[in-house]
GROMACS .gro file of N, CA and C in nm:
model
  318
    1MET      N    1   0.660  -1.427  -0.608
    1MET     CA    2   0.516  -1.406  -0.610
    1MET      C    3   0.457  -1.487  -0.725
    2ILE      N    4   0.339  -1.541  -0.699
    2ILE     CA    5   0.268  -1.619  -0.799
    2ILE      C    6   0.132  -1.555  -0.823
    3LEU      N    7   0.098  -1.534  -0.948
    3LEU     CA    8  -0.031  -1.479  -0.986
    3LEU      C    9  -0.117  -1.591  -1.041
    4THR      N   10  -0.236  -1.605  -0.987
    4THR     CA   11  -0.329  -1.708  -1.036
    4THR      C   12  -0.462  -1.643  -1.072
    5LYS      N   13  -0.533  -1.708  -1.162
    5LYS     CA   14  -0.665  -1.662  -1.203
    5LYS      C   15  -0.767  -1.759  -1.147
    6GLY      N   16  -0.876  -1.706  -1.098
    6GLY     CA   17  -0.979  -1.795  -1.045
    6GLY      C   18  -1.100  -1.717  -1.000
    7SER      N   19  -1.185  -1.785  -0.930
    7SER     CA   20  -1.309  -1.727  -0.881
    7SER      C   21  -1.305  -1.721  -0.729
    8VAL      N   22  -1.349  -1.610  -0.673
    8VAL     CA   23  -1.353  -1.598  -0.528
    8VAL      C   24  -1.458  -1.694  -0.468
    9GLU      N   25  -1.550  -1.742  -0.550
    9GLU     CA   26  -1.649  -1.838  -0.502
    9GLU      C   27  -1.590  -1.977  -0.480
   10GLN      N   28  -1.477  -2.006  -0.546
   10GLN     CA   29  -1.407  -2.135  -0.529
   10GLN      C   30  -1.258  -2.109  -0.537
   11LEU      N   31  -1.201  -2.066  -0.425
   11LEU     CA   32  -1.059  -2.034  -0.423
   11LEU      C   33  -0.976  -2.162  -0.427
   12ALA      N   34  -0.874  -2.161  -0.510
   12ALA     CA   35  -0.792  -2.281  -0.534
   12ALA      C   36  -0.677  -2.290  -0.433
   13TYR      N   37  -0.710  -2.272  -0.306
   13TYR     CA   38  -0.610  -2.278  -0.200
   13TYR      C   39  -0.663  -2.363  -0.087
   14LYS      N   40  -0.572  -2.426  -0.015
   14LYS     CA   41  -0.614  -2.508   0.099
   14LYS      C   42  -0.662  -2.418   0.212
   15ALA      N   43  -0.734  -2.476   0.304
   15ALA     CA   44  -0.783  -2.402   0.420
   15ALA      C   45  -0.665  -2.349   0.502
   16ASP      N   46  -0.688  -2.235   0.565
   16ASP     CA   47  -0.587  -2.174   0.653
   16ASP      C   48  -0.457  -2.144   0.579
   17PHE      N   49  -0.465  -2.093   0.458
   17PHE     CA   50  -0.348  -2.070   0.373
   17PHE      C   51  -0.290  -1.929   0.387
   18PHE      N   52  -0.377  -1.827   0.395
   18PHE     CA   53  -0.332  -1.688   0.391
   18PHE      C   54  -0.335  -1.622   0.529
   19ASP      N   55  -0.238  -1.533   0.551
   19ASP     CA   56  -0.239  -1.446   0.669
   19ASP      C   57  -0.329  -1.326   0.645
   20LYS      N   58  -0.327  -1.276   0.522
   20LYS     CA   59  -0.405  -1.157   0.486
   20LYS      C   60  -0.462  -1.172   0.345
   21ILE      N   61  -0.581  -1.118   0.329
   21ILE     CA   62  -0.646  -1.110   0.198
   21ILE      C   63  -0.704  -0.970   0.189
   22TYR      N   64  -0.687  -0.907   0.074
   22TYR     CA   65  -0.749  -0.776   0.057
   22TYR      C   66  -0.813  -0.765  -0.081
   23THR      N   67  -0.909  -0.678  -0.088
   23THR     CA   68  -0.975  -0.647  -0.214
   23THR      C   69  -1.011  -0.499  -0.215
   24VAL      N   70  -1.003  -0.439  -0.332
   24VAL     CA   71  -1.036  -0.298  -0.348
   24VAL      C   72  -1.139  -0.286  -0.460
   25ASN      N   73  -1.258  -0.241  -0.425
   25ASN     CA   74  -1.365  -0.214  -0.521
   25ASN      C   75  -1.400  -0.333  -0.611
   26THR      N   76  -1.403  -0.453  -0.556
   26THR     CA   77  -1.445  -0.570  -0.634
   26THR      C   78  -1.573  -0.634  -0.582
   27ILE      N   79  -1.605  -0.612  -0.458
   27ILE     CA   80  -1.715  -0.683  -0.395
   27ILE      C   81  -1.849  -0.657  -0.464
   28TYR      N   82  -1.860  -0.545  -0.534
   28TYR     CA   83  -1.984  -0.512  -0.606
   28TYR      C   84  -2.016  -0.614  -0.716
   29PHE      N   85  -1.915  -0.688  -0.758
   29PHE     CA   86  -1.929  -0.779  -0.872
   29PHE      C   87  -1.932  -0.926  -0.831
   30TRP      N   88  -1.923  -0.955  -0.702
   30TRP     CA   89  -1.929  -1.092  -0.655
   30TRP      C   90  -2.072  -1.143  -0.670
   31GLN      N   91  -2.088  -1.256  -0.738
   31GLN     CA   92  -2.221  -1.309  -0.768
   31GLN      C   93  -2.293  -1.359  -0.643
   32ASP      N   94  -2.227  -1.440  -0.564
   32ASP     CA   95  -2.286  -1.497  -0.442
   32ASP      C   96  -2.199  -1.451  -0.326
   33ILE      N   97  -2.232  -1.336  -0.270
   33ILE     CA   98  -2.145  -1.274  -0.171
   33ILE      C   99  -2.125  -1.362  -0.047
   34SER      N  100  -2.228  -1.433  -0.004
   34SER     CA  101  -2.212  -1.520   0.112
   34SER      C  102  -2.113  -1.633   0.083
   35GLN      N  103  -2.123  -1.693  -0.033
   35GLN     CA  104  -2.028  -1.798  -0.072
   35GLN      C  105  -1.886  -1.742  -0.079
   36CYS      N  106  -1.872  -1.624  -0.135
   36CYS     CA  107  -1.739  -1.561  -0.149
   36CYS      C  108  -1.679  -1.531  -0.013
   37LEU      N  109  -1.758  -1.475   0.077
   37LEU     CA  110  -1.706  -1.445   0.211
   37LEU      C  111  -1.673  -1.572   0.288
   38SER      N  112  -1.751  -1.676   0.266
   38SER     CA  113  -1.722  -1.805   0.328
   38SER      C  114  -1.588  -1.861   0.278
   39GLU      N  115  -1.563  -1.846   0.149
   39GLU     CA  116  -1.435  -1.891   0.091
   39GLU      C  117  -1.318  -1.809   0.144
   40VAL      N  118  -1.337  -1.678   0.155
   40VAL     CA  119  -1.232  -1.593   0.212
   40VAL      C  120  -1.199  -1.641   0.353
   41CYS      N  121  -1.301  -1.666   0.431
   41CYS     CA  122  -1.281  -1.713   0.568
   41CYS      C  123  -1.211  -1.850   0.570
   42ARG      N  124  -1.250  -1.937   0.481
   42ARG     CA  125  -1.192  -2.072   0.476
   42ARG      C  126  -1.042  -2.068   0.452
   43VAL      N  127  -0.996  -1.982   0.363
   43VAL     CA  128  -0.854  -1.982   0.328
   43VAL      C  129  -0.769  -1.891   0.417
   44LEU      N  130  -0.833  -1.817   0.507
   44LEU     CA  131  -0.759  -1.737   0.604
   44LEU      C  132  -0.713  -1.823   0.721
   45LYS      N  133  -0.594  -1.796   0.769
   45LYS     CA  134  -0.545  -1.861   0.891
   45LYS      C  135  -0.621  -1.804   1.010
   46LYS      N  136  -0.617  -1.875   1.122
   46LYS     CA  137  -0.677  -1.824   1.244
   46LYS      C  138  -0.614  -1.689   1.276
   47ASP      N  139  -0.697  -1.594   1.311
   47ASP     CA  140  -0.655  -1.456   1.336
   47ASP      C  141  -0.605  -1.385   1.210
   48GLY      N  142  -0.627  -1.444   1.092
   48GLY     CA  143  -0.593  -1.379   0.967
   48GLY      C  144  -0.685  -1.260   0.943
   49ARG      N  145  -0.642  -1.171   0.855
   49ARG     CA  146  -0.720  -1.050   0.829
   49ARG      C  147  -0.769  -1.043   0.685
   50PHE      N  148  -0.892  -0.997   0.672
   50PHE     CA  149  -0.952  -0.968   0.542
   50PHE      C  150  -0.978  -0.818   0.538
   51ILE      N  151  -0.918  -0.751   0.441
   51ILE     CA  152  -0.931  -0.607   0.427
   51ILE      C  153  -1.011  -0.578   0.301
   52ASN      N  154  -1.123  -0.511   0.318
   52ASN     CA  155  -1.214  -0.482   0.208
   52ASN      C  156  -1.228  -0.330   0.196
   53VAL      N  157  -1.179  -0.276   0.086
   53VAL     CA  158  -1.188  -0.132   0.061
   53VAL      C  159  -1.294  -0.111  -0.047
   54LEU      N  160  -1.387  -0.022  -0.019
   54LEU     CA  161  -1.499  -0.002  -0.111
   54LEU      C  162  -1.563   0.133  -0.086
   55TYR      N  163  -1.658   0.167  -0.172
   55TYR     CA  164  -1.744   0.282  -0.152
   55TYR      C  165  -1.879   0.232  -0.105
   56ASP      N  166  -1.941   0.305  -0.013
   56ASP     CA  167  -2.072   0.262   0.036
   56ASP      C  168  -2.181   0.295  -0.067
   57SER      N  169  -2.297   0.236  -0.046
   57SER     CA  170  -2.405   0.250  -0.143
   57SER      C  171  -2.453   0.394  -0.158
   58ASP      N  172  -2.451   0.472  -0.051
   58ASP     CA  173  -2.494   0.612  -0.061
   58ASP      C  174  -2.407   0.689  -0.161
   59TYR      N  175  -2.278   0.667  -0.153
   59TYR     CA  176  -2.186   0.733  -0.245
   59TYR      C  177  -2.204   0.682  -0.388
   60LEU      N  178  -2.210   0.550  -0.403
   60LEU     CA  179  -2.219   0.490  -0.536
   60LEU      C  180  -2.351   0.519  -0.607
   61ASN      N  181  -2.457   0.543  -0.532
   61ASN     CA  182  -2.586   0.577  -0.593
   61ASN      C  183  -2.583   0.708  -0.669
   62LYS      N  184  -2.482   0.790  -0.643
   62LYS     CA  185  -2.468   0.919  -0.712
   62LYS      C  186  -2.392   0.907  -0.843
   63ILE      N  187  -2.341   0.789  -0.873
   63ILE     CA  188  -2.260   0.768  -0.993
   63ILE      C  189  -2.344   0.690  -1.095
   64PRO      N  190  -2.371   0.746  -1.213
   64PRO     CA  191  -2.461   0.681  -1.310
   64PRO      C  192  -2.419   0.540  -1.352
   65MET      N  193  -2.290   0.514  -1.368
   65MET     CA  194  -2.247   0.384  -1.419
   65MET      C  195  -2.277   0.268  -1.324
   66THR      N  196  -2.300   0.298  -1.195
   66THR     CA  197  -2.323   0.189  -1.100
   66THR      C  198  -2.461   0.126  -1.115
   67LYS      N  199  -2.541   0.178  -1.207
   67LYS     CA  200  -2.671   0.117  -1.236
   67LYS      C  201  -2.655  -0.010  -1.319
   68TYR      N  202  -2.536  -0.033  -1.370
   68TYR     CA  203  -2.512  -0.143  -1.464
   68TYR      C  204  -2.411  -0.243  -1.410
   69GLY      N  205  -2.461  -0.353  -1.355
   69GLY     CA  206  -2.374  -0.462  -1.313
   69GLY      C  207  -2.316  -0.451  -1.173
   70PHE      N  208  -2.346  -0.346  -1.102
   70PHE     CA  209  -2.297  -0.330  -0.965
   70PHE      C  210  -2.405  -0.377  -0.867
   71THR      N  211  -2.364  -0.444  -0.762
   71THR     CA  212  -2.451  -0.468  -0.648
   71THR      C  213  -2.400  -0.378  -0.537
   72LEU      N  214  -2.484  -0.289  -0.490
   72LEU     CA  215  -2.443  -0.191  -0.391
   72LEU      C  216  -2.484  -0.237  -0.252
   73TYR      N  217  -2.396  -0.215  -0.156
   73TYR     CA  218  -2.418  -0.258  -0.018
   73TYR      C  219  -2.398  -0.142   0.077
   74THR      N  220  -2.478  -0.141   0.182
   74THR     CA  221  -2.448  -0.051   0.293
   74THR      C  222  -2.339  -0.118   0.376
   75ILE      N  223  -2.269  -0.040   0.452
   75ILE     CA  224  -2.163  -0.094   0.537
   75ILE      C  225  -2.223  -0.192   0.638
   76ASP      N  226  -2.339  -0.158   0.695
   76ASP     CA  227  -2.403  -0.247   0.793
   76ASP      C  228  -2.436  -0.384   0.733
   77VAL      N  229  -2.484  -0.386   0.611
   77VAL     CA  230  -2.516  -0.513   0.545
   77VAL      C  231  -2.389  -0.594   0.522
   78LEU      N  232  -2.283  -0.530   0.474
   78LEU     CA  233  -2.158  -0.602   0.451
   78LEU      C  234  -2.101  -0.660   0.579
   79VAL      N  235  -2.106  -0.583   0.686
   79VAL     CA  236  -2.056  -0.633   0.814
   79VAL      C  237  -2.138  -0.754   0.859
   80ALA      N  238  -2.269  -0.745   0.848
   80ALA     CA  239  -2.355  -0.858   0.888
   80ALA      C  240  -2.326  -0.982   0.804
   81LEU      N  241  -2.308  -0.964   0.673
   81LEU     CA  242  -2.278  -1.078   0.586
   81LEU      C  243  -2.142  -1.140   0.620
   82ALA      N  244  -2.044  -1.057   0.644
   82ALA     CA  245  -1.912  -1.107   0.680
   82ALA      C  246  -1.916  -1.183   0.813
   83GLU      N  247  -1.986  -1.126   0.910
   83GLU     CA  248  -1.995  -1.191   1.041
   83GLU      C  249  -2.071  -1.322   1.033
   84ALA      N  250  -2.170  -1.331   0.946
   84ALA     CA  251  -2.245  -1.455   0.928
   84ALA      C  252  -2.161  -1.563   0.862
   85ASN      N  253  -2.047  -1.522   0.803
   85ASN     CA  254  -1.961  -1.617   0.733
   85ASN      C  255  -1.824  -1.633   0.800
   86GLY      N  256  -1.819  -1.612   0.931
   86GLY     CA  257  -1.700  -1.645   1.008
   86GLY      C  258  -1.598  -1.534   1.028
   87LEU      N  259  -1.632  -1.412   0.992
   87LEU     CA  260  -1.539  -1.300   1.008
   87LEU      C  261  -1.592  -1.204   1.113
   88ALA      N  262  -1.501  -1.142   1.188
   88ALA     CA  263  -1.539  -1.045   1.291
   88ALA      C  264  -1.478  -0.910   1.257
   89LEU      N  265  -1.560  -0.806   1.258
   89LEU     CA  266  -1.512  -0.672   1.228
   89LEU      C  267  -1.417  -0.627   1.339
   90SER      N  268  -1.297  -0.583   1.299
   90SER     CA  269  -1.202  -0.533   1.398
   90SER      C  270  -1.177  -0.384   1.385
   91GLN      N  271  -1.198  -0.328   1.265
   91GLN     CA  272  -1.174  -0.186   1.247
   91GLN      C  273  -1.248  -0.135   1.123
   92THR      N  274  -1.296  -0.012   1.132
   92THR     CA  275  -1.359   0.056   1.019
   92THR      C  276  -1.298   0.194   1.005
   93VAL      N  277  -1.259   0.228   0.882
   93VAL     CA  278  -1.211   0.362   0.853
   93VAL      C  279  -1.296   0.416   0.739
   94GLN      N  280  -1.364   0.529   0.762
   94GLN     CA  281  -1.451   0.587   0.660
   94GLN      C  282  -1.409   0.730   0.632
   95LYS      N  283  -1.416   0.765   0.503
   95LYS     CA  284  -1.384   0.901   0.463
   95LYS      C  285  -1.452   0.932   0.331
   96LYS      N  286  -1.543   1.027   0.330
   96LYS     CA  287  -1.610   1.075   0.209
   96LYS      C  288  -1.665   0.962   0.121
   97GLY      N  289  -1.739   0.870   0.179
   97GLY     CA  290  -1.798   0.762   0.103
   97GLY      C  291  -1.711   0.639   0.088
   98ALA      N  292  -1.581   0.657   0.101
   98ALA     CA  293  -1.490   0.543   0.094
   98ALA      C  294  -1.481   0.477   0.231
   99CYS      N  295  -1.460   0.348   0.230
   99CYS     CA  296  -1.457   0.274   0.355
   99CYS      C  297  -1.355   0.161   0.347
  100CYS      N  298  -1.285   0.142   0.455
  100CYS     CA  299  -1.195   0.028   0.469
  100CYS      C  300  -1.245  -0.053   0.587
  101LEU      N  301  -1.290  -0.174   0.558
  101LEU     CA  302  -1.338  -0.266   0.662
  101LEU      C  303  -1.230  -0.371   0.685
  102ILE      N  304  -1.189  -0.386   0.809
  102ILE     CA  305  -1.088  -0.485   0.843
  102ILE      C  306  -1.153  -0.590   0.933
  103PHE      N  307  -1.150  -0.713   0.886
  103PHE     CA  308  -1.208  -0.825   0.957
  103PHE      C  309  -1.099  -0.923   0.999
  104GLU      N  310  -1.125  -0.996   1.105
  104GLU     CA  311  -1.039  -1.106   1.147
  104GLU      C  312  -1.121  -1.233   1.144
  105LYS      N  313  -1.053  -1.343   1.116
  105LYS     CA  314  -1.120  -1.472   1.118
  105LYS      C  315  -1.153  -1.506   1.263
  106LYS      N  316  -1.279  -1.544   1.289
  106LYS     CA  317  -1.322  -1.577   1.424
  106LYS      C  318  -1.252  -1.702   1.475
   0.00000   0.00000   0.00000
């Protein structure tokens, strides 16, 4: 395994590199979410999967610390942004504010 440091806005990997990409509770901090999702799509292989685990905005609005530096999204907005950047929603699992969105590269 190799660990690298970088920015999701400019991933240092060739196109069609990964079978799977996942993130847990990081999307709130992505500066340009459309650019980031486009990069995720670029480095995924055809039929590759992007798994995004997060809390929805309704849940996060109840937590005081999310007023500082978090960008909160509804699930519908995230799905629309992902689909606009080459990803297709294949599965959603929701439980008590937590959500796992599974996308495939179109």
